[in-house]
Short mmCIF file of C-alpha atoms and ligand atoms in Angstrom, two decimals:
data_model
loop_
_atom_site.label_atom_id
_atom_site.label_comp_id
_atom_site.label_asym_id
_atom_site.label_seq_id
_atom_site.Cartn_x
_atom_site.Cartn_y
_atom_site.Cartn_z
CA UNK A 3 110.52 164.96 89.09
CA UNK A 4 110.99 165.65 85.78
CA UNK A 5 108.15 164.84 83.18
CA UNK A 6 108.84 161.42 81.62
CA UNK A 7 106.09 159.11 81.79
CA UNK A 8 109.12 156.47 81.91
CA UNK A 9 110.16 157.80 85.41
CA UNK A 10 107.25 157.27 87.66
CA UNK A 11 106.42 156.66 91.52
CA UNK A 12 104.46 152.95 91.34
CA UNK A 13 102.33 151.90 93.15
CA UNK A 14 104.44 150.37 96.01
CA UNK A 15 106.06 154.26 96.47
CA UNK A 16 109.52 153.07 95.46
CA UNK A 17 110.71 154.71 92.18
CA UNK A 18 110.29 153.60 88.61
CA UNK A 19 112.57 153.82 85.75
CA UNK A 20 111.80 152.29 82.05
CA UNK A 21 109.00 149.71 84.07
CA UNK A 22 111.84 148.64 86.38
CA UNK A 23 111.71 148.92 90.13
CA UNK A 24 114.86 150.96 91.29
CA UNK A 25 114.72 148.97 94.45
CA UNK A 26 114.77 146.00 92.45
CA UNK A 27 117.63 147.31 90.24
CA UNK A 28 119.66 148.27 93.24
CA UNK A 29 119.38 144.83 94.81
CA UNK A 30 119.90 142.84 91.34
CA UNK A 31 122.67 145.08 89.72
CA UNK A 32 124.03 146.56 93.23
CA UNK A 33 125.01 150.54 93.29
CA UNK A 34 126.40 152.52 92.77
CA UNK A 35 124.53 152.10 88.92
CA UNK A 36 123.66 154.16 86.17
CA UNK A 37 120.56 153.46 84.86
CA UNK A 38 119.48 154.75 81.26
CA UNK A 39 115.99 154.62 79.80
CA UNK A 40 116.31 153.40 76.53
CA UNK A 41 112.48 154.31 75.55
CA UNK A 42 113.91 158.15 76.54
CA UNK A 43 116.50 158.18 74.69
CA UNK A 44 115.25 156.93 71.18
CA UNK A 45 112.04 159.26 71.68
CA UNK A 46 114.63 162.45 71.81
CA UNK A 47 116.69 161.16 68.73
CA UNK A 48 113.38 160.63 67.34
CA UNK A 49 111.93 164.22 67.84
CA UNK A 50 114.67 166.07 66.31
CA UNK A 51 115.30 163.48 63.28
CA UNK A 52 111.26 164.03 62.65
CA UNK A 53 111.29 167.32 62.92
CA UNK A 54 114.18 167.87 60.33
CA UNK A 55 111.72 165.47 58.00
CA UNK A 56 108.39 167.42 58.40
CA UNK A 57 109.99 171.23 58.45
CA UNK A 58 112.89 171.17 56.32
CA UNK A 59 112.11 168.16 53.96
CA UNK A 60 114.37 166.03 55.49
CA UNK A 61 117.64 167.68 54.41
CA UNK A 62 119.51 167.37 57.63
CA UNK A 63 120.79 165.07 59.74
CA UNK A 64 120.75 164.52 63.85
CA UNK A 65 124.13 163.88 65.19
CA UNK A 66 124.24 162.61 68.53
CA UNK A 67 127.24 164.33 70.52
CA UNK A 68 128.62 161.13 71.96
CA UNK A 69 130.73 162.88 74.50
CA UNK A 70 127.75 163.38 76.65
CA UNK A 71 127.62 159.62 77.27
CA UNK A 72 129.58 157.23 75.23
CA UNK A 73 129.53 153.37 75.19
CA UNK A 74 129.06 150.47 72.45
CA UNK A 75 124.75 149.75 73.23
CA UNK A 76 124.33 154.06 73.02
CA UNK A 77 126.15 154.17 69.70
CA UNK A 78 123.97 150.68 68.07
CA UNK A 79 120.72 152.63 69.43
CA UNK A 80 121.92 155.61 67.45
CA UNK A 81 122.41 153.81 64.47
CA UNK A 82 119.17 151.43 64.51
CA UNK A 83 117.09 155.33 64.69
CA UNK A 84 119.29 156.05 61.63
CA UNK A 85 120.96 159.41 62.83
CA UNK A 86 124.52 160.30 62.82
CA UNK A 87 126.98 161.15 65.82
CA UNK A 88 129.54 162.95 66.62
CA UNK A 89 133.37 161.96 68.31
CA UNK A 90 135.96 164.07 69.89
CA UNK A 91 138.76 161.45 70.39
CA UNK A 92 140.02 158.61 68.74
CA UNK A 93 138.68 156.54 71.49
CA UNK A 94 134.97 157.56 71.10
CA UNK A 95 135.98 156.84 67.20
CA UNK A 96 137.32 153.31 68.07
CA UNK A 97 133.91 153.05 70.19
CA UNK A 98 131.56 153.80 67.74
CA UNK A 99 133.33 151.46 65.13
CA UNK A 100 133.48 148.78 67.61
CA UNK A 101 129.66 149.20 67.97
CA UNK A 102 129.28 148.88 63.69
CA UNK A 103 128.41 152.31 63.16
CA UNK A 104 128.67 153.80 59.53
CA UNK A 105 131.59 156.16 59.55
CA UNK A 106 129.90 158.25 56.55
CA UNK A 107 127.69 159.73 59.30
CA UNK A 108 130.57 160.29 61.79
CA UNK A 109 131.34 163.78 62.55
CA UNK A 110 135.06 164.47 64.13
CA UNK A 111 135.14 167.51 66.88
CA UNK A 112 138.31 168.57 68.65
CA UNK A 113 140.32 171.88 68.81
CA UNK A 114 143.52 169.93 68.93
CA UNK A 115 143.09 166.49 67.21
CA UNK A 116 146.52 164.30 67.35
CA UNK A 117 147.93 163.07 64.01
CA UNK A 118 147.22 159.47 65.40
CA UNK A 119 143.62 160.68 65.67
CA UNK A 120 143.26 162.42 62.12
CA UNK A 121 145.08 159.25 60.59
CA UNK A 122 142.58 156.88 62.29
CA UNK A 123 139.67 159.22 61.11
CA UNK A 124 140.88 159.11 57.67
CA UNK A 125 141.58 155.17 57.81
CA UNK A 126 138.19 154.58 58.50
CA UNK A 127 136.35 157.00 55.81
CA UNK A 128 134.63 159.44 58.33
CA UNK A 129 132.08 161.34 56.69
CA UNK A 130 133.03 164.90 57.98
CA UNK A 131 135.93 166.81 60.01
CA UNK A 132 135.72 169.67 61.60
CA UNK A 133 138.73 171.75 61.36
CA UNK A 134 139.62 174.03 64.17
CA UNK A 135 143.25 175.37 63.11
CA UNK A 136 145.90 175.71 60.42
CA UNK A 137 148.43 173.74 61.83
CA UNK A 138 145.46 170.88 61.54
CA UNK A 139 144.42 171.65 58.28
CA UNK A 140 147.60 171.30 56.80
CA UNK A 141 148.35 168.24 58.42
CA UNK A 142 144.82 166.98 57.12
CA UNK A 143 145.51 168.14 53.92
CA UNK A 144 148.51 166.09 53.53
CA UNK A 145 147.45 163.05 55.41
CA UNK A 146 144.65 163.33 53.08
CA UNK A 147 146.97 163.45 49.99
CA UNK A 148 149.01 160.90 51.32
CA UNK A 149 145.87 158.63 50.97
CA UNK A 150 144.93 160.17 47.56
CA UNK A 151 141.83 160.92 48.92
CA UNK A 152 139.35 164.53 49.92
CA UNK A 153 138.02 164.89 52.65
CA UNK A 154 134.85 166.60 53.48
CA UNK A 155 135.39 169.23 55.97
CA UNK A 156 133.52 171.95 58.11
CA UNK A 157 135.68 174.93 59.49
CA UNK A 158 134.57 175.86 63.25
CA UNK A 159 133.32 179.37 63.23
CA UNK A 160 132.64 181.48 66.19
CA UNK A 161 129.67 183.74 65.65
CA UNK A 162 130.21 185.49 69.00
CA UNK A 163 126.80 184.58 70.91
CA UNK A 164 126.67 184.70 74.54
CA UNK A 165 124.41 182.03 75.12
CA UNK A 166 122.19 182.04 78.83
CA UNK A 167 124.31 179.53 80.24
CA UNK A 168 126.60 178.39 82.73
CA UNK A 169 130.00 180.54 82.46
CA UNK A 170 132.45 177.24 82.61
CA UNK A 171 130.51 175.39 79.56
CA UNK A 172 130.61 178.60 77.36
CA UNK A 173 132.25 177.78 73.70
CA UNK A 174 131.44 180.53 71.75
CA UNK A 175 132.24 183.60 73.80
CA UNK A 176 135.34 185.85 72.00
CA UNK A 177 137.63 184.19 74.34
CA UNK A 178 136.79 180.34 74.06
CA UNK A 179 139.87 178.60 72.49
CA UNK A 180 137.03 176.83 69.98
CA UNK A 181 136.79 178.50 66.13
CA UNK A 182 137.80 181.18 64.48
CA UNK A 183 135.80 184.35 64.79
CA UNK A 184 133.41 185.72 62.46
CA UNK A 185 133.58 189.38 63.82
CA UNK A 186 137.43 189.60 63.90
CA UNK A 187 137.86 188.73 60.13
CA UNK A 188 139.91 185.18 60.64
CA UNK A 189 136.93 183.06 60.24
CA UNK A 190 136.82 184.58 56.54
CA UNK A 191 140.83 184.13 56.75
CA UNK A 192 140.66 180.67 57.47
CA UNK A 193 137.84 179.83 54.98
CA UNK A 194 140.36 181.26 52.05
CA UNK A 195 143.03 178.96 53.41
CA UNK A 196 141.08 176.03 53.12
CA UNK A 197 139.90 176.66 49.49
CA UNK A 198 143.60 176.23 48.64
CA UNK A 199 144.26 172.68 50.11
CA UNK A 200 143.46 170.35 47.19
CA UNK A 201 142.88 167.74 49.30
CA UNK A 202 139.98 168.83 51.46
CA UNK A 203 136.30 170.04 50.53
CA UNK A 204 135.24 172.61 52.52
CA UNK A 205 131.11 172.01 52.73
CA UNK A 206 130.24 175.02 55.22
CA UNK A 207 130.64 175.59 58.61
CA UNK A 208 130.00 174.83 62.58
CA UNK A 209 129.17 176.54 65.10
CA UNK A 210 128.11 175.06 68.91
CA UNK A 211 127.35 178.07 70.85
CA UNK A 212 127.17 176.53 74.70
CA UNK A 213 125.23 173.88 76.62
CA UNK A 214 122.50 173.85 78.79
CA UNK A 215 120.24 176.39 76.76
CA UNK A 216 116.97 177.15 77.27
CA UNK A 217 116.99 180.88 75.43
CA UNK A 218 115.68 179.97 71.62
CA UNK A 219 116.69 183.35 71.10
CA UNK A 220 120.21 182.37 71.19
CA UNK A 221 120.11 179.63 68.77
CA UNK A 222 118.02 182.36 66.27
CA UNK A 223 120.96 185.58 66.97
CA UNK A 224 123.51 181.87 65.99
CA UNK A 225 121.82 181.30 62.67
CA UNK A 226 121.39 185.27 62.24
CA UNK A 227 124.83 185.51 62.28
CA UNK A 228 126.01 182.19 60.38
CA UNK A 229 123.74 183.36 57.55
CA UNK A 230 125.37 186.80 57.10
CA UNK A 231 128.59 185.28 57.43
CA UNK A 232 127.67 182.78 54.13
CA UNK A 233 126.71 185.87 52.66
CA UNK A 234 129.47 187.71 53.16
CA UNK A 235 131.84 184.78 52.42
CA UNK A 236 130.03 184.21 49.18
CA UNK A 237 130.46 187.32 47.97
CA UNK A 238 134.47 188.02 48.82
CA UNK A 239 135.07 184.36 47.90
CA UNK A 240 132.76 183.54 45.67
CA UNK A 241 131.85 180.57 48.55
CA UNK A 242 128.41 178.45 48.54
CA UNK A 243 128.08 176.80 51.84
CA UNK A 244 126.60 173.50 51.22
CA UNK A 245 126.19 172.44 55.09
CA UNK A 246 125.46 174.00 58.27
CA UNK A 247 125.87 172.77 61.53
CA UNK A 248 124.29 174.32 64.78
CA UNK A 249 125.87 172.44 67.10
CA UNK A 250 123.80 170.96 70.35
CA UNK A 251 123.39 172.79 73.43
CA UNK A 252 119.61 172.04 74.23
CA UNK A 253 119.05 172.48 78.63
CA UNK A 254 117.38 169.91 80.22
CA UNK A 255 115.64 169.37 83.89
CA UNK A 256 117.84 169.31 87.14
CA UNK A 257 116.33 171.24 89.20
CA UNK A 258 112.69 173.19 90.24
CA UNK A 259 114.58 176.23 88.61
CA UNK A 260 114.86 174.59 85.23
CA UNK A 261 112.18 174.32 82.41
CA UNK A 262 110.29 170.65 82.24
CA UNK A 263 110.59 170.25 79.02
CA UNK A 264 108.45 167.72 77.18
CA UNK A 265 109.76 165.56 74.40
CA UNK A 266 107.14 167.46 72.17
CA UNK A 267 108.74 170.74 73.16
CA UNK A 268 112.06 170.04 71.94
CA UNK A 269 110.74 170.26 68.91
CA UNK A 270 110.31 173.96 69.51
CA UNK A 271 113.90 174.58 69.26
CA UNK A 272 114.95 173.29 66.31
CA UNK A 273 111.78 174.54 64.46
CA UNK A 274 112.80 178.27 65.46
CA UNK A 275 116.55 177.23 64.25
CA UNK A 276 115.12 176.10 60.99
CA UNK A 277 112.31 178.77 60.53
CA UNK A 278 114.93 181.71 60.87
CA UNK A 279 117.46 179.50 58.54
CA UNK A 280 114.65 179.75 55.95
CA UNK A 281 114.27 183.22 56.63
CA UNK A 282 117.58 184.85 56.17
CA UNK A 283 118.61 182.85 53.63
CA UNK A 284 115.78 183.90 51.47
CA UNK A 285 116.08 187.68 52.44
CA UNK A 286 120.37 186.94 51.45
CA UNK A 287 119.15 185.06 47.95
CA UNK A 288 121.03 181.81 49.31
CA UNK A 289 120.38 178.45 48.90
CA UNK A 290 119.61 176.63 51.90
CA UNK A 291 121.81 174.71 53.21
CA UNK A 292 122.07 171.03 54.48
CA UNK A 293 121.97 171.19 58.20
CA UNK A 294 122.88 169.35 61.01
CA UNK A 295 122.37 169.59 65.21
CA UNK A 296 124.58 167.73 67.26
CA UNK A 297 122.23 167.38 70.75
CA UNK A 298 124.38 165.58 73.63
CA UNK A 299 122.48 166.52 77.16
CA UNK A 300 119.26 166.81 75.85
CA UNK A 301 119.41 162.99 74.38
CA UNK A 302 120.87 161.25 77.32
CA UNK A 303 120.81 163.64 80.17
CA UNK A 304 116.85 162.91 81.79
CA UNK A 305 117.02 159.38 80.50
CA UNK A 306 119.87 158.76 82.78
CA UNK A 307 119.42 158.46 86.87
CA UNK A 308 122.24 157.05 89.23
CA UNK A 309 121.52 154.31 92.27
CA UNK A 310 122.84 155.03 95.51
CA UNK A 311 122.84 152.82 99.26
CA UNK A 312 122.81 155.65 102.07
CA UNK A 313 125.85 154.85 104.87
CA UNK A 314 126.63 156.77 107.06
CA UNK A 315 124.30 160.11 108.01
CA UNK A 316 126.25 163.08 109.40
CA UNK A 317 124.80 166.10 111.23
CA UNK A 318 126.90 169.11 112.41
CA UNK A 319 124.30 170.78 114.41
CA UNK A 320 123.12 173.97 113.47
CA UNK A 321 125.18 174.06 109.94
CA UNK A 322 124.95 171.23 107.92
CA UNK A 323 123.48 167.25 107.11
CA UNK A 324 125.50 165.14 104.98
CA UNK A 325 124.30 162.04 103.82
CA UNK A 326 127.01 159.60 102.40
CA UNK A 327 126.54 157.74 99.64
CA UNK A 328 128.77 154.41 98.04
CA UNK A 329 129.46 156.90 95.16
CA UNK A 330 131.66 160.46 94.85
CA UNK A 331 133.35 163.08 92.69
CA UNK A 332 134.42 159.58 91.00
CA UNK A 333 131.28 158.45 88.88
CA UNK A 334 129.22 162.01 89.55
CA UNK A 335 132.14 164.95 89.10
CA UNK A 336 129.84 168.21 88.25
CA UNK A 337 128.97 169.57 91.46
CA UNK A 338 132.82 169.62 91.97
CA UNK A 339 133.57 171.13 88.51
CA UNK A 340 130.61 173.61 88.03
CA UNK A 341 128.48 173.19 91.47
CA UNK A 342 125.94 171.67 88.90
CA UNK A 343 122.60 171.42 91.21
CA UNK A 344 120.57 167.82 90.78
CA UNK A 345 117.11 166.43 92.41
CA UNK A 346 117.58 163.48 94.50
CA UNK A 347 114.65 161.22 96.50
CA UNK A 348 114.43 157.83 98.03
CA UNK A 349 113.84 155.17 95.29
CA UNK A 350 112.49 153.15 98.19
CA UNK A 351 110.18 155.72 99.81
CA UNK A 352 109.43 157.81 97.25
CA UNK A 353 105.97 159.58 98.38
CA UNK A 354 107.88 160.14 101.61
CA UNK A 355 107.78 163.92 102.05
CA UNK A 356 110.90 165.61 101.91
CA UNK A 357 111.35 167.38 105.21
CA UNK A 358 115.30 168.45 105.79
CA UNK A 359 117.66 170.23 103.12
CA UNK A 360 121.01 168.04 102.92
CA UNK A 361 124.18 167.64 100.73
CA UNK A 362 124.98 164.31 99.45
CA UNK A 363 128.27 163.61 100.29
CA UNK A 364 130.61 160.98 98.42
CA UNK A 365 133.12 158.76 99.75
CA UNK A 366 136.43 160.18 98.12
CA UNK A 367 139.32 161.35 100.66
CA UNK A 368 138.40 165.11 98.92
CA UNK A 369 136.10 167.52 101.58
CA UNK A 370 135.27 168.80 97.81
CA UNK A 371 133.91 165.39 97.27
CA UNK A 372 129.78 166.58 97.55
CA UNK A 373 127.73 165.26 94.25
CA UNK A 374 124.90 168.01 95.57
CA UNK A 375 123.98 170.56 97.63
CA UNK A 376 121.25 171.92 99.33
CA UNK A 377 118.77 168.61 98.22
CA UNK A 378 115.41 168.16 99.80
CA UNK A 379 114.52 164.69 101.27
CA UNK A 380 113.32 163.03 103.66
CA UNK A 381 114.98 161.65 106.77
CA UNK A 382 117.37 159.41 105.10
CA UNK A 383 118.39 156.20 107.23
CA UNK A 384 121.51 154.10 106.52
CA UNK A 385 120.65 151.58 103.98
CA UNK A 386 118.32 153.79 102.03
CA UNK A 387 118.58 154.00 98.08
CA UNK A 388 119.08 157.41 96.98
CA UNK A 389 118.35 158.11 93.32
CA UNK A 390 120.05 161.03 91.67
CA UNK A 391 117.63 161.71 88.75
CA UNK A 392 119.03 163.26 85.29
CA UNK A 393 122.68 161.96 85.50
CA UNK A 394 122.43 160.98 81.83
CA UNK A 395 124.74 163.29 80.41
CA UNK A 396 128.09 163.93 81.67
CA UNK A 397 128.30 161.43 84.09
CA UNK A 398 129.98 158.23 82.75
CA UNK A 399 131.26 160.01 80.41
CA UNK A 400 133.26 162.15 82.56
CA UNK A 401 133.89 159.19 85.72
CA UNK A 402 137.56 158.18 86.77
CA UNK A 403 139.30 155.88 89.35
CA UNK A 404 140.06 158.43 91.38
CA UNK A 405 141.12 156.85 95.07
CA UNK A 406 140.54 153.41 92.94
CA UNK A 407 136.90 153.50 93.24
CA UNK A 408 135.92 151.43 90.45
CA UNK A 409 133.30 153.02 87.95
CA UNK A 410 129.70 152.04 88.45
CA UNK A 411 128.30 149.71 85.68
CA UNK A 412 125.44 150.99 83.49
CA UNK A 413 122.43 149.09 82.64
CA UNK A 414 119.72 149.56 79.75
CA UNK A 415 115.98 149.29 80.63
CA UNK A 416 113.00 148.95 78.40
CA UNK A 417 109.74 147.64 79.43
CA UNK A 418 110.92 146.49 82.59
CA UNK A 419 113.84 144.66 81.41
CA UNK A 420 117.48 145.29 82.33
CA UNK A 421 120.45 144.47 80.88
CA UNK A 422 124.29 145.76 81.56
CA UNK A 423 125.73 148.00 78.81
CA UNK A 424 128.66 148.91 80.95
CA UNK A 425 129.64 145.84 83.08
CA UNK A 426 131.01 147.00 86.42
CA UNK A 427 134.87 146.92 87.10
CA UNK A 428 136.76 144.49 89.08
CA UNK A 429 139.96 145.28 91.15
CA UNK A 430 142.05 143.26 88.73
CA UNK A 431 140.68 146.21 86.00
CA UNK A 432 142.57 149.05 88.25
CA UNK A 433 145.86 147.21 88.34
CA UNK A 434 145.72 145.83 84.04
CA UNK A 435 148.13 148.57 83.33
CA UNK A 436 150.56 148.64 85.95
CA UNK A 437 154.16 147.70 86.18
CA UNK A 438 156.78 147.46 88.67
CA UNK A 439 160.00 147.42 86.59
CA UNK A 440 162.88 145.42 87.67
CA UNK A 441 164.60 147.62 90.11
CA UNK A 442 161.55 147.92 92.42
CA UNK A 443 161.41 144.65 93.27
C1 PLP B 522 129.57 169.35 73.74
C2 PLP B 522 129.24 169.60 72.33
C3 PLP B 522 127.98 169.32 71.84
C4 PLP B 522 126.85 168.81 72.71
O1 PLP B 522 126.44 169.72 73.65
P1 PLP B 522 125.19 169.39 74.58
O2 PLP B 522 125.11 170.54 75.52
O3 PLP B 522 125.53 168.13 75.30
O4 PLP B 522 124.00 169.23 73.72
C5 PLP B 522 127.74 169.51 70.49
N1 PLP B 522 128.71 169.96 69.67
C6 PLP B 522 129.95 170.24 70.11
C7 PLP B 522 130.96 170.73 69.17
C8 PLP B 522 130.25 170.09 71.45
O5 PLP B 522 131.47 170.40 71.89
#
């Protein structure tokens, strides 16, 4: 388990999340669930919003990367610890609007943003943009003109690091369809064309260099090379970047082969980010800038754990045990995009020791359809509630109807008290958009 002191084993061995009984949860909110500990999740906006105070006076800003789990009650915790977020779609826009956020501290990702998306953006005063191509900045520019308004902007730069990370969730590599590259000379190209469009303000850059880190080193080589690059820019184009932002990328605990990170210890992180910011800006005679981080995992990946009820148990002797869950690719898709690896017990015999390696099978017509592989437990029975622990992140946010399984609801605990945030589908949900036009019938 992973090192929360709101994720325990209590004292009737059944597993605790937030002060809640899982086995409770499971019976009173049925599963498949997701099940987010709000105490968690304010704590890690917390540590990074505090540590900006006490090491850099203050003069930066936490933006949550809402993609990593986005609903109305994530977004009104966001905004009641005072940080920022960011969006990558007019929908997690509309979202966060819905939930009353302040647009000044919305950030808007994407490497290709629709017109409808940029006009929303603009319609609602979002604080920053981050442009990620000419064809975007022009149209910007003009929608911005249009409105007889500027708009602040940051231009995506890639500063080429190869962070120690999974190879599908790289960004930042020479490759990666994000930014324009510092070592290739556009990134300085693109800055140029952006000081021409009268209708935008170009405050600095951003840079989000891959997910799942653990190496600090990375994020230090990152702002190594950002900081040159405001040199350099500053002295062909006379530029003073204003804002920097570092993107997110902080790893979190899955499995036995990944760190246990403390709240405390994320601290760590940004303090080497900002230390080295401080650095090489003094030894390049620049002023420093206003930064932000834009954490997504690290926020609401370990406060997050999904419900299961074991069916049916399948052995094919000698190879393989598959325990089936009531969930699937549907509501948990990274094992089947990335073969992500997760810890899983019984929630209602959790000091049960694990004795047999398993996969955890869903129930999608897909032979891909596994959520895990290779998970410890012990002899799960049918009617057993499996919890898959740090399902925070990526998740939800990622779930579909695929074979019109309907996507779990999510509940909020605190102090032992539940409440949906996400109320679970219905049938009648899956068929709201369809037609049968006149000739079918
Ligand atoms: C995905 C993403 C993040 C968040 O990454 P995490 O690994 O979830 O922290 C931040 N910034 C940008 C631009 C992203 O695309």
């Amino acid at each position: 388990m992973n090192s929360r002191d709101t994720l325990k084993i209590n004292s009737a061995g059944h597993l605790e999340i937030g002060g809640a009984d899982c086995t409770d949860l499971a019976k009173e909110f049925g599963t498949p669930l997701y099940v987010y500990d709000e105490t968690h999740i304010r704590n890690m906006m917390r540590v990074y919003q505090d540590t900006i105070k006490e090491a850099y006076d203050g003069r930066g800003l936490v933006l949550y990367a809402s993609k990593a789990f986005s609903c109305e009650a994530v977004y009104a915790i966001a905004k009641q610890e005072g940080i920022g977020i960011d969006v990558v779609s007019g929908g997690e826009l509309y979202t966060a609007m819905q939930a009353g956020f302040p647009a000044e501290k919305i950030c808007m990702h994407g490497n290709n943003k629709l017109k409808h998306e940029i006009e929303f953006a603009l319609d609602r005063k979002i604080g920053t943009i981050v442009v990620d191509a000419y064809s975007e900045a022009d149209m910007l520019d003009e929608e911005a003109r249009k409105r007889g308004i500027v708009q602040d902007i940051l231009l995506r730069i890639n500063p080429g690091i190869e962070a120690h990370t999974h190879a599908y969730v790289q960004t930042a590599t020479p490759d990666s369809k994000f930014g324009f590259s510092i070592a290739d000379g556009t990134a300085e190209k693109m800055t140029a064309y952006l000081l021409q469009k009268k209708n935008l303000r170009l405050k600095g850059f951003h840079c989000h260099i891959g997910s799942q880190i653990f190496e600090k080193q990375s994020f230090v080589l990152a702002v190594e090379k950002n900081v040159k690059f405001m040199s350099d820019i500053k002295n062909s184009l006379g530029f003073v970047t204003e804002s920097l932002n570092m993107g997110g990328g902080f790893g979190i605990w899955y499995t036995q082969e990944d760190a246990k990170l403390t709240v405390k210890e994320y601290k760590e992180y940004l303090l080497a980010l900002i230390q080295t910011l401080k650095k090489e800006c003094g030894t390049y005679g620049l002023q420093l800038p206003f930064i932000y981080i834009e954490p997504g995992r690290s926020i609401v990946g370990e406060a997050g754990i999904t419900l299961y009820t074991v069916g049916a148990v399948k052995e094919i002797p000698g190879i393989k045990k598959y325990v089936a869950i009531d969930g699937g690719m549907f509501e948990s898709p990274r094992y089947a995009l990335y073969h992500s690896k997760y810890t899983a017990l019984l929630a209602n015999r959790a000091n049960d020791t694990p004795t047999e390696m398993i996969s955890i099978a869903g129930k999608c017509c897909e032979s891909g359809d596994i959520i895990a592989a290779n998970v410890n437990l012990p002899k799960a029975q049918t009617g057993d509630i499996l919890a898959v622990l740090s399902t925070g992140a990526y998740h939800y946010s990622m779930a579909s109807n695929y074979n019109r399984n309907l996507i779990p609801p999510a509940i909020l605990v605190k102090d032992g008290k539940a409440d949906y945030i996400v109320k679970p589908q219905s049938y009648e949900d899956l068929v709201r958009n369809d037609l049968i036009p006149e000739r079918l019938k």
